[in-house]
């Protein structure tokens, strides 16, 4: 039997979050190294839920507030082998390839600044992430003026050239 719970995550103003699944205690060190290597000036906090042994929430970061929020989000999710990175001063797109290339990372569920809900399945054994609800449903289809605005924004944030 599986029950479901929807967990609302905290994302501070002007911050982003990445939620993923991993399988090894070294994840904390590797995620910290990725964040510091890609953008030493960014601020971030990381939390990782162990799934065996002492089953602790491991954590690190270079910003006490963001680290605390990452821990709280990991606690709310409560599923083993889940990691949460809360970041400010950097976009997820800047670190996603480096995070996904880590040997121990199995999956990335979300990378967003939108309101984020995690759908958690609960069994006799424990909790697991079934999926996420990222942001809001579409309100329409973009028109020419929307396309122009999108391209201007992309040029501003990632030097988009198309």
Coordinates of C-alpha atoms in Angstrom, one line a residue:
X1 CA 0.0 0.0 0.0
X2 CA 1.3 3.5 -0.9
X3 CA 0.0 6.8 0.5
X4 CA 0.9 10.1 -1.0
X5 CA 1.9 13.4 0.5
X6 CA 2.5 16.7 -1.2
X7 CA 5.5 18.6 0.4
X8 CA 5.8 22.3 -0.2
X9 CA 9.5 23.4 -0.4
X10 CA 10.9 26.7 0.8
X11 CA 12.7 28.8 -1.8
X12 CA 13.9 32.2 -0.5
X13 CA 13.5 35.3 -2.6
X14 CA 16.0 35.6 -5.4
X15 CA 17.1 32.0 -4.9
X16 CA 16.8 28.7 -6.8
X17 CA 16.6 25.1 -5.7
X18 CA 17.8 21.8 -7.2
X19 CA 16.3 18.5 -5.9
X20 CA 17.7 15.2 -6.9
X21 CA 18.5 11.6 -6.0
X22 CA 21.9 10.2 -5.2
X23 CA 23.3 7.1 -3.5
X24 CA 26.5 7.8 -1.6
X25 CA 27.6 9.8 1.5
X26 CA 30.4 11.5 -0.6
X27 CA 27.6 13.5 -2.4
X28 CA 27.9 16.3 0.1
X29 CA 31.6 16.9 -0.6
X30 CA 31.1 16.5 -4.4
X31 CA 28.1 18.9 -4.5
X32 CA 30.0 21.4 -2.4
X33 CA 33.0 21.2 -4.8
X34 CA 30.8 21.7 -7.8
X35 CA 29.2 24.8 -6.4
X36 CA 32.5 26.3 -5.3
X37 CA 34.3 25.5 -8.6
X38 CA 31.6 26.8 -10.9
X39 CA 30.8 30.0 -9.0
X40 CA 33.0 30.8 -5.9
X41 CA 31.0 34.0 -5.3
X42 CA 27.6 32.3 -5.2
X43 CA 25.9 31.5 -1.9
X44 CA 24.4 28.0 -1.3
X45 CA 23.4 25.3 1.2
X46 CA 23.2 21.6 0.6
X47 CA 21.5 18.8 2.4
X48 CA 21.5 15.0 1.7
X49 CA 19.4 12.3 3.4
X50 CA 21.2 9.1 4.1
X51 CA 19.2 6.0 3.4
X52 CA 21.2 3.4 5.5
X53 CA 23.3 3.2 8.6
X54 CA 22.7 6.1 10.9
X55 CA 20.4 7.8 8.3
X56 CA 21.4 11.4 9.1
X57 CA 20.8 14.5 7.1
X58 CA 24.3 15.4 6.0
X59 CA 24.8 19.1 5.1
X60 CA 27.3 21.8 4.0
X61 CA 27.4 25.1 2.3
X62 CA 28.8 28.6 2.5
X63 CA 25.7 30.4 3.7
X64 CA 24.2 29.6 7.0
X65 CA 20.6 30.7 6.1
X66 CA 20.6 28.7 2.8
X67 CA 22.1 25.6 4.5
X68 CA 19.4 25.7 7.1
X69 CA 16.7 26.0 4.4
X70 CA 18.2 23.1 2.5
X71 CA 18.1 21.0 5.7
X72 CA 14.5 21.9 6.4
X73 CA 13.5 21.0 2.9
X74 CA 15.3 17.7 3.0
X75 CA 13.6 17.0 6.4
X76 CA 10.2 17.8 5.0
X77 CA 10.7 15.5 2.0
X78 CA 12.0 12.8 4.4
X79 CA 13.0 10.4 1.6
X80 CA 16.3 8.5 1.6
X81 CA 19.1 9.5 -0.8
X82 CA 17.6 12.8 -1.7
X83 CA 19.7 15.9 -2.0
X84 CA 18.6 19.6 -1.9
X85 CA 20.7 22.5 -3.1
X86 CA 19.5 26.0 -2.3
X87 CA 21.4 28.7 -4.1
X88 CA 21.6 32.5 -4.6
X89 CA 23.7 34.5 -7.1
X90 CA 23.8 31.6 -9.6
X91 CA 21.3 30.0 -11.9
X92 CA 20.9 26.2 -11.9
X93 CA 21.8 26.0 -15.6
X94 CA 25.3 27.0 -14.6
X95 CA 25.8 23.9 -12.4
X96 CA 23.4 21.3 -13.8
X97 CA 25.8 19.5 -16.1
X98 CA 28.4 19.3 -13.4
X99 CA 25.9 18.0 -10.9
X100 CA 24.5 15.4 -13.3
X101 CA 28.0 14.2 -14.2
X102 CA 28.7 13.3 -10.6
X103 CA 29.1 9.5 -10.4
X104 CA 26.7 9.2 -7.4
X105 CA 23.9 11.4 -8.8
X106 CA 21.0 9.2 -10.1
X107 CA 18.4 11.8 -11.0
X108 CA 17.5 15.4 -10.9
X109 CA 13.9 16.1 -10.2
X110 CA 13.8 19.9 -10.4
X111 CA 15.9 23.0 -10.8
X112 CA 13.8 26.1 -10.3
X113 CA 13.0 29.4 -8.7
X114 CA 9.2 28.6 -9.0
X115 CA 7.1 27.4 -6.2
X116 CA 7.9 23.7 -5.9
X117 CA 6.0 20.8 -4.5
X118 CA 7.4 17.3 -4.1
X119 CA 5.0 14.3 -4.4
X120 CA 6.2 11.8 -1.8
X121 CA 5.1 8.1 -1.7
X122 CA 4.9 6.6 1.7
X123 CA 5.1 2.8 2.3
X124 CA 5.9 0.6 5.3
X125 CA 9.6 0.8 4.3
X126 CA 9.8 4.6 4.1
X127 CA 9.4 7.5 1.8
X128 CA 10.3 8.2 -1.9
X129 CA 10.0 11.0 -4.4
X130 CA 7.4 10.2 -7.0
X131 CA 7.7 13.5 -8.9
X132 CA 7.5 17.2 -8.5
X133 CA 5.1 20.0 -9.3
X134 CA 7.1 23.0 -10.6
X135 CA 5.4 26.3 -10.9
X136 CA 2.0 26.8 -12.5
X137 CA 0.1 25.5 -15.6
X138 CA 0.3 27.4 -18.9
X139 CA -2.0 30.4 -19.5
X140 CA -1.7 30.4 -23.2
X141 CA 0.7 30.1 -26.2
X142 CA 3.4 32.6 -26.8
X143 CA 3.0 35.1 -29.7
X144 CA 5.6 37.0 -31.7
X145 CA 6.0 39.7 -29.0
X146 CA 6.4 37.0 -26.3
X147 CA 9.1 35.4 -28.4
X148 CA 11.0 38.7 -28.7
X149 CA 10.8 39.3 -24.9
X150 CA 12.1 35.7 -24.3
X151 CA 15.1 36.2 -26.6
X152 CA 15.9 39.6 -24.9
X153 CA 15.8 37.9 -21.5
X154 CA 18.0 35.0 -22.7
X155 CA 20.6 37.4 -24.1
X156 CA 20.7 39.1 -20.7
X157 CA 21.2 36.0 -18.6
X158 CA 23.2 33.6 -20.7
X159 CA 24.5 35.4 -23.7
X160 CA 22.0 33.7 -26.0
X161 CA 23.0 34.3 -29.6
X162 CA 20.3 32.8 -31.8

